[in-house]
PDB file of C-alpha atoms in Angstrom:
ATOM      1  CA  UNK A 981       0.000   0.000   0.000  1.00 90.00           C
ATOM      2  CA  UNK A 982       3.015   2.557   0.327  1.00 90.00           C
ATOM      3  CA  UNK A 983       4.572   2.080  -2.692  1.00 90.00           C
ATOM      4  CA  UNK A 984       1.049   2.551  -4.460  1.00 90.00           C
ATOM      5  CA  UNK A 985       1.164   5.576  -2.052  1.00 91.00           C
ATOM      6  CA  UNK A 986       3.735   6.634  -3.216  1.00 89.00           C
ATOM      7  CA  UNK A 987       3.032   5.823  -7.360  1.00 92.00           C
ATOM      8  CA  UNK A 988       0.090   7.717  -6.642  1.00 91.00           C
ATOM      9  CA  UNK A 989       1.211  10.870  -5.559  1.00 88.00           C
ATOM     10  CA  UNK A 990       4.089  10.788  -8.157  1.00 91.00           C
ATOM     11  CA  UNK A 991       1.368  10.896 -11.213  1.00 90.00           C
ATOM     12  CA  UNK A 992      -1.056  13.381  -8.987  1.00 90.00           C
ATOM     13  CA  UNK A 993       2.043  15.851  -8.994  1.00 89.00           C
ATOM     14  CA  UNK A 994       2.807  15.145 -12.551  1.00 92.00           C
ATOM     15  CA  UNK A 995      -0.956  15.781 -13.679  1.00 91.00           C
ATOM     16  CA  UNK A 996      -0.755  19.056 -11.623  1.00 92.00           C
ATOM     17  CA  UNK A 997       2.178  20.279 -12.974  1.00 92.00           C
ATOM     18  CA  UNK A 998       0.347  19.644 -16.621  1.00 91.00           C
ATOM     19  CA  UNK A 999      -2.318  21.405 -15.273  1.00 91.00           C
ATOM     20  CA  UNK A1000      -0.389  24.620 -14.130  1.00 93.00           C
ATOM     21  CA  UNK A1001       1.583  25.011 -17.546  1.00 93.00           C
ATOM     22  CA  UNK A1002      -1.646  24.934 -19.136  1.00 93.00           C
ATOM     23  CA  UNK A1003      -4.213  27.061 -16.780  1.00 95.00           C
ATOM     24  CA  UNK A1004      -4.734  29.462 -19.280  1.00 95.00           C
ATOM     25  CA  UNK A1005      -6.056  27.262 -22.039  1.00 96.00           C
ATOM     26  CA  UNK A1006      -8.352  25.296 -19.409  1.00 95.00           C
ATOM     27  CA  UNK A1007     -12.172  26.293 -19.062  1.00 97.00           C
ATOM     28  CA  UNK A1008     -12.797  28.849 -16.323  1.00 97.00           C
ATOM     29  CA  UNK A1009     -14.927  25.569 -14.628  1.00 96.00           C
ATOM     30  CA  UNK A1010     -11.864  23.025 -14.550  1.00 96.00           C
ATOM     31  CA  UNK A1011      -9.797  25.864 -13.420  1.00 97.00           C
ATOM     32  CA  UNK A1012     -11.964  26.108 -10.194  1.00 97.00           C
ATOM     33  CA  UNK A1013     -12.098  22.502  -9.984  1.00 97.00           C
ATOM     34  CA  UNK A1014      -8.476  22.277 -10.035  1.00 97.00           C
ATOM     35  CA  UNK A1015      -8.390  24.961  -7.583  1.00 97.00           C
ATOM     36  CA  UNK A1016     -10.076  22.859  -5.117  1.00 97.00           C
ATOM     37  CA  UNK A1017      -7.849  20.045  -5.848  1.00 96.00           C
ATOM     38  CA  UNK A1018      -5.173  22.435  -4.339  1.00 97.00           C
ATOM     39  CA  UNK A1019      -7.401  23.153  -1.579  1.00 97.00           C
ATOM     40  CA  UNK A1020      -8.214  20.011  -0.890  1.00 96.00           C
ATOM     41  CA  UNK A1021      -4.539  19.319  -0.600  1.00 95.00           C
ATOM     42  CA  UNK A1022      -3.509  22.031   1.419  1.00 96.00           C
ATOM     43  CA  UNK A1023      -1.751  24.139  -1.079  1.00 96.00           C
ATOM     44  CA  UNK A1024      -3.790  27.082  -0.457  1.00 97.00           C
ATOM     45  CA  UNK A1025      -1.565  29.807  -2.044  1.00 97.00           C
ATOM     46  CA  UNK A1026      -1.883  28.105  -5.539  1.00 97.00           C
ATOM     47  CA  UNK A1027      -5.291  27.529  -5.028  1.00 97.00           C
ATOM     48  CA  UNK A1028      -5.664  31.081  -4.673  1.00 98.00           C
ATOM     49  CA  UNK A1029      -3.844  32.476  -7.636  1.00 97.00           C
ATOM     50  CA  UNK A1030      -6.434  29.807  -9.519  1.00 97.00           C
ATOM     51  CA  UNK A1031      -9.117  31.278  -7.893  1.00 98.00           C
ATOM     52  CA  UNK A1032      -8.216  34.737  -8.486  1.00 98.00           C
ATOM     53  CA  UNK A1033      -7.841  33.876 -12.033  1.00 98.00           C
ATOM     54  CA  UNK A1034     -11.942  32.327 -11.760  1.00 98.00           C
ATOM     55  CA  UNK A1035     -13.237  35.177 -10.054  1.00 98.00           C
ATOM     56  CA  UNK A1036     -11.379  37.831 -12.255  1.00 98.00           C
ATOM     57  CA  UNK A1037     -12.727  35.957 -15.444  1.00 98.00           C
ATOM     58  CA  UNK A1038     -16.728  34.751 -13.965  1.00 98.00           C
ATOM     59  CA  UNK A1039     -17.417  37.945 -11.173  1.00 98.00           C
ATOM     60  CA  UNK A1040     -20.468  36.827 -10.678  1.00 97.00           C
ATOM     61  CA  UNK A1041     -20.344  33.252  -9.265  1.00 97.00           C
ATOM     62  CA  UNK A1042     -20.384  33.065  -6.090  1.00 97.00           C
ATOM     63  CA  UNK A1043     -19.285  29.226  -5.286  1.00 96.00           C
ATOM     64  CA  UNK A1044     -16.014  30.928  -6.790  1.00 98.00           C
ATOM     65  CA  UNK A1045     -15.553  33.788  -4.164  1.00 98.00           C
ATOM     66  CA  UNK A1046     -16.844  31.173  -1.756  1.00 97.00           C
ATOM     67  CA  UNK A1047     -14.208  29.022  -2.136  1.00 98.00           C
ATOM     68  CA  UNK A1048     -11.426  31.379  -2.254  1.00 98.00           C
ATOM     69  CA  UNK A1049     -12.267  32.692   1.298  1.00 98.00           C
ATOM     70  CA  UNK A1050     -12.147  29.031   2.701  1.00 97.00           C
ATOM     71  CA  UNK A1051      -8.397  28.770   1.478  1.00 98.00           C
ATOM     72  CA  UNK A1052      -7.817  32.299   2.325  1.00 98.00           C
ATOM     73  CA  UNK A1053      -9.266  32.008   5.784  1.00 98.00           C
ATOM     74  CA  UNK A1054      -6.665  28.478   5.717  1.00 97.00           C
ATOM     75  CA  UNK A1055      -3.923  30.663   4.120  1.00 97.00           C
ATOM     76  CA  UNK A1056      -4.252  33.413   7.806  1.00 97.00           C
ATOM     77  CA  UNK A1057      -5.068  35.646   5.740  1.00 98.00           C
ATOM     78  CA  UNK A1058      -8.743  36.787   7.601  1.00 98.00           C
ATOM     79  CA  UNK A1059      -9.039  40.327   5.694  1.00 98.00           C
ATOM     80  CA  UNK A1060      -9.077  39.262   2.211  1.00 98.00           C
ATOM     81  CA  UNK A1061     -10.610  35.628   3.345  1.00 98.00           C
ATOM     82  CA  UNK A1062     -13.805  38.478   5.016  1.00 98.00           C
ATOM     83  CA  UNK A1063     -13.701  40.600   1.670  1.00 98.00           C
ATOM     84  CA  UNK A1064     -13.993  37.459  -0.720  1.00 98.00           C
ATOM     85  CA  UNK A1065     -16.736  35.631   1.761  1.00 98.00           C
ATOM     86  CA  UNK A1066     -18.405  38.846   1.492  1.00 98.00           C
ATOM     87  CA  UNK A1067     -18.482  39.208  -2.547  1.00 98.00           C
ATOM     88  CA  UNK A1068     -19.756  35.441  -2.367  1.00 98.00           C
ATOM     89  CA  UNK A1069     -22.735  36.993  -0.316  1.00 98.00           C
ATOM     90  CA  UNK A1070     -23.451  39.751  -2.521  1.00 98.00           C
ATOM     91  CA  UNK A1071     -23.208  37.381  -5.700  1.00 97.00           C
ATOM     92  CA  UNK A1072     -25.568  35.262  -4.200  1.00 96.00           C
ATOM     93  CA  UNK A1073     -27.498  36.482  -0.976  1.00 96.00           C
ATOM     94  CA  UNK A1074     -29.167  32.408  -0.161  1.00 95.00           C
ATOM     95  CA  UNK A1075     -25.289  31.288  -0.431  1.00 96.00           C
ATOM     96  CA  UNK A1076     -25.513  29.568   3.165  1.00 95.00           C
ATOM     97  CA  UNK A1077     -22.333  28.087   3.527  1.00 95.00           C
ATOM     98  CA  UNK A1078     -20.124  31.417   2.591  1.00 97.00           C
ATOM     99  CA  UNK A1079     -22.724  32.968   5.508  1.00 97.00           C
ATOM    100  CA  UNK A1080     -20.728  29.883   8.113  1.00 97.00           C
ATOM    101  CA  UNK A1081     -17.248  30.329   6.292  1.00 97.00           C
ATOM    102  CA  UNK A1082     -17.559  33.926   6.956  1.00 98.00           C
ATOM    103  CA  UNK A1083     -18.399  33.810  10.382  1.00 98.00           C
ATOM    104  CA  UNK A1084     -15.784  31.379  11.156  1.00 97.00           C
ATOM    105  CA  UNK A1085     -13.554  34.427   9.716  1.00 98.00           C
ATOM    106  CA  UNK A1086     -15.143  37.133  11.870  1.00 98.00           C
ATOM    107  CA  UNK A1087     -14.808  34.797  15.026  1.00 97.00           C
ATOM    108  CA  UNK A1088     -10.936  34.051  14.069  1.00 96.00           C
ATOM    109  CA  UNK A1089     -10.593  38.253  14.086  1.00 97.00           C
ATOM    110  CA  UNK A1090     -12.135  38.461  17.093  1.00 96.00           C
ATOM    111  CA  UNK A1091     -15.361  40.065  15.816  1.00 97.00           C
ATOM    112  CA  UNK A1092     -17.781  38.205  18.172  1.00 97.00           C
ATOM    113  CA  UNK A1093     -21.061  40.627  17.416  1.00 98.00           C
ATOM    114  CA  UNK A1094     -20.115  40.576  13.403  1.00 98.00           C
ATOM    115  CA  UNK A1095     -20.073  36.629  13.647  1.00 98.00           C
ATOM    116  CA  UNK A1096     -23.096  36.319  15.252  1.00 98.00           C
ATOM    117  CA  UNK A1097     -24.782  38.229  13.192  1.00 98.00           C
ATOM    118  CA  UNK A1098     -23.665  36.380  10.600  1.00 98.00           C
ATOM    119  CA  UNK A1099     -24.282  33.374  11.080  1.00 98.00           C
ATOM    120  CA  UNK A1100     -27.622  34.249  12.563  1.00 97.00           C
ATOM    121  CA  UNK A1101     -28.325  35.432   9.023  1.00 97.00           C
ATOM    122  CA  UNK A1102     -27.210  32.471   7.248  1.00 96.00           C
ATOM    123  CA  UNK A1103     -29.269  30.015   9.350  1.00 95.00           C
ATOM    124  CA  UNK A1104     -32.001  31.946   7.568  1.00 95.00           C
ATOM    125  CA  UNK A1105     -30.919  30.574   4.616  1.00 95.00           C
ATOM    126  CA  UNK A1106     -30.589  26.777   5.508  1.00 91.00           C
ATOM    127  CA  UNK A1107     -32.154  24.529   3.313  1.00 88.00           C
ATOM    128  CA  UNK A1108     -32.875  27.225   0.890  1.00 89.00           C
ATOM    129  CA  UNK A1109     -29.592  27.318  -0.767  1.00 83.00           C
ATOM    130  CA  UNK A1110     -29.168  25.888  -4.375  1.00 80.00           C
ATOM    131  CA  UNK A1111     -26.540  23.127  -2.617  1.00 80.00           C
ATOM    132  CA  UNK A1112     -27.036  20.565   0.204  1.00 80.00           C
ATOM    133  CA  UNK A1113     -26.073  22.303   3.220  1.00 75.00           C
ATOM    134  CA  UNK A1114     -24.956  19.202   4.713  1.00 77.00           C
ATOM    135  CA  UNK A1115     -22.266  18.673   2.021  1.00 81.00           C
ATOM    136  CA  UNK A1116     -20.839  22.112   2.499  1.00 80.00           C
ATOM    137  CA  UNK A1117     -20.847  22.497   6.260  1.00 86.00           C
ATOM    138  CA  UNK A1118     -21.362  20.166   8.939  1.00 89.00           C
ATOM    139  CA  UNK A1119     -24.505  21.100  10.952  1.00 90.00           C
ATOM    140  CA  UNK A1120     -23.078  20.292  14.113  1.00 93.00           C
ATOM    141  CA  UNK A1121     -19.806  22.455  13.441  1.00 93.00           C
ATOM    142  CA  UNK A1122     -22.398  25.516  13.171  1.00 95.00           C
ATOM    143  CA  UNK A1123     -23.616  24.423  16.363  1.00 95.00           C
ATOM    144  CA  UNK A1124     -20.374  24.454  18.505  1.00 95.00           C
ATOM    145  CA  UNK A1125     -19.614  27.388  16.475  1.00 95.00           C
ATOM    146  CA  UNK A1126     -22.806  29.295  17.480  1.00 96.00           C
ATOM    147  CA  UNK A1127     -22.518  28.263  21.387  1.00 96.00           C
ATOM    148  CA  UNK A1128     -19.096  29.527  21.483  1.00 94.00           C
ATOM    149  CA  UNK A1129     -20.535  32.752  20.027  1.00 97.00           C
ATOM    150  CA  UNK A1130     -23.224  32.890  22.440  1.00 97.00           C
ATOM    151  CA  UNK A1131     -20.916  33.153  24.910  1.00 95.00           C
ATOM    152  CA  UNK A1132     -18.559  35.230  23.308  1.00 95.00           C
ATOM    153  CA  UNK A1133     -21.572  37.532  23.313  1.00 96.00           C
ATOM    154  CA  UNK A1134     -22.539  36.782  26.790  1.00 96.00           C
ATOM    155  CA  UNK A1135     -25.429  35.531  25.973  1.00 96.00           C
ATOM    156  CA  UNK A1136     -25.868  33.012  28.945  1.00 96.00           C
ATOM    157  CA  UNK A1137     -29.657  31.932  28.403  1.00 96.00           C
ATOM    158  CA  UNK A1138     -28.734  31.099  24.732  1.00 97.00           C
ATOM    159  CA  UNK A1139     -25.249  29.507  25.821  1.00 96.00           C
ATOM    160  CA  UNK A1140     -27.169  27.443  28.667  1.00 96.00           C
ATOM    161  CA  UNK A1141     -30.134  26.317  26.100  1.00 97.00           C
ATOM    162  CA  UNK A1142     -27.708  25.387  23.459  1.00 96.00           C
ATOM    163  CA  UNK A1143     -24.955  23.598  25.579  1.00 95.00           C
ATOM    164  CA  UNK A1144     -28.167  21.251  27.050  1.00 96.00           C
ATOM    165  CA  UNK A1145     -29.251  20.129  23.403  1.00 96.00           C
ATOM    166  CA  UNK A1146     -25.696  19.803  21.835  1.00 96.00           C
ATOM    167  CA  UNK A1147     -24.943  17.554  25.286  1.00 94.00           C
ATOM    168  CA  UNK A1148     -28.030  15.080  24.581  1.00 95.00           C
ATOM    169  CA  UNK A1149     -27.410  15.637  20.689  1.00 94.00           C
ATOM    170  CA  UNK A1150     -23.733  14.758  21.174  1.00 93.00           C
ATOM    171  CA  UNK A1151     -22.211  13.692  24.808  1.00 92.00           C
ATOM    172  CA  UNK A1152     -18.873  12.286  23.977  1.00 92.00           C
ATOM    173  CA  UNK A1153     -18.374  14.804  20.584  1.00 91.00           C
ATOM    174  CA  UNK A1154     -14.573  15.369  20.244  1.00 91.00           C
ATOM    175  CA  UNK A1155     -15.605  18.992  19.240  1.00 89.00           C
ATOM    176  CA  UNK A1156     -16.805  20.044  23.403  1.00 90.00           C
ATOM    177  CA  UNK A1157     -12.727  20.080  23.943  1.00 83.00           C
ATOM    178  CA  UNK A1158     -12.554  22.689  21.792  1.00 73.00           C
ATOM    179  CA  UNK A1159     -14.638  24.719  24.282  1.00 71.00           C
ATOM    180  CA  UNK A1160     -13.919  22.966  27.485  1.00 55.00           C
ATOM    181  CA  UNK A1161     -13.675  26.538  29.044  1.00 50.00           C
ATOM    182  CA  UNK A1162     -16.882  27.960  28.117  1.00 47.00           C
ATOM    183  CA  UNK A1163     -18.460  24.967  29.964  1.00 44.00           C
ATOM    184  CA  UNK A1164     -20.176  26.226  33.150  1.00 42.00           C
ATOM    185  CA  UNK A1165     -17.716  25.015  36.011  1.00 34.00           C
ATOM    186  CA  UNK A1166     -20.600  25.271  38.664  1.00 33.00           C
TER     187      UNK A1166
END
């Protein structure tokens, strides 16, 4: 299995390499598929000089913009990962996952209110979104994310009500040591 491992890789870097020397002649639709390949594969610079290339060429898609603040938010890079969430919005207002994305950003620069918000908004829009929600974000990742807001907002009633259902919902999830200090130590 490691030497397939390892034949693997060696043709996935080769067909990358292809696919950089010829990014201009490539449909603006395999470009941003390629750019998620990168993504996917943690090379989030080079997935964002493909996306840049998408969103200069198709302004107006929004999965586009979407997906370059995910490896711009995963690149540190929070202002320009806020400003291209934010374009993904505008492009398309029902875009519910660039609504979580974007939130996650505003948390990360310590914009509690602004994340809240937020997400608040783009619960609005769950289920109403052209894509699965579910394939995009996982629901219970908005949920941790949304009790740590609450309390980031000290909002204790909200905190309390939350941290009850996500403890029947899921007891033993590896995601409560992530915010072991915003249980109630009473």
């Amino acid at each position: 299995p490691l030497l397939l491992s390892y034949i693997h890789y060696l043709e996935l870097n080769k067909y990358i390499v292809q696919m950089r020397e010829n990014i201009d002649s490539l449909p603006n639709g395999i470009k941003f598929q390629f750019a998620n390949l990168l993504l996917s594969l943690n090379q989030y610079e080079q997935s964002i000089e493909i996306y840049d290339l998408v969103t200069e060429a198709l302004p107006k898609w929004s999965c586009a913009w979407r997906h370059k603040g995910e490896a711009l938010y995963l690149a540190g890079d929070f202002e320009r990962a806020e400003t291209s969430l934010l374009e993904a919005i505008n492009t398309r207002i029902e875009h519910y996952d660039a609504y979580v994305w974007l939130a996650l950003v505003q948390k990360e620069s310590n914009k509690p209110v602004e994340a809240l918000q937020t997400l608040k908004t783009g619960l609005t829009y769950y289920g109403k979104d052209i894509e699965d929600p579910e394939e995009e974000v996982d629901s219970m990742d908005v949920k941790f994310m949304l009790l740590e807001l609450y309390r980031a907002n000290d909002m204790e009633n909200e905190y309390k009500e939350l941290r009850r259902q996500l403890m029947l919902e899921a007891p033993t999830d590896v995601r409560w040591e992530g915010v072991k200090n915003l249980q109630p130590t009473h």
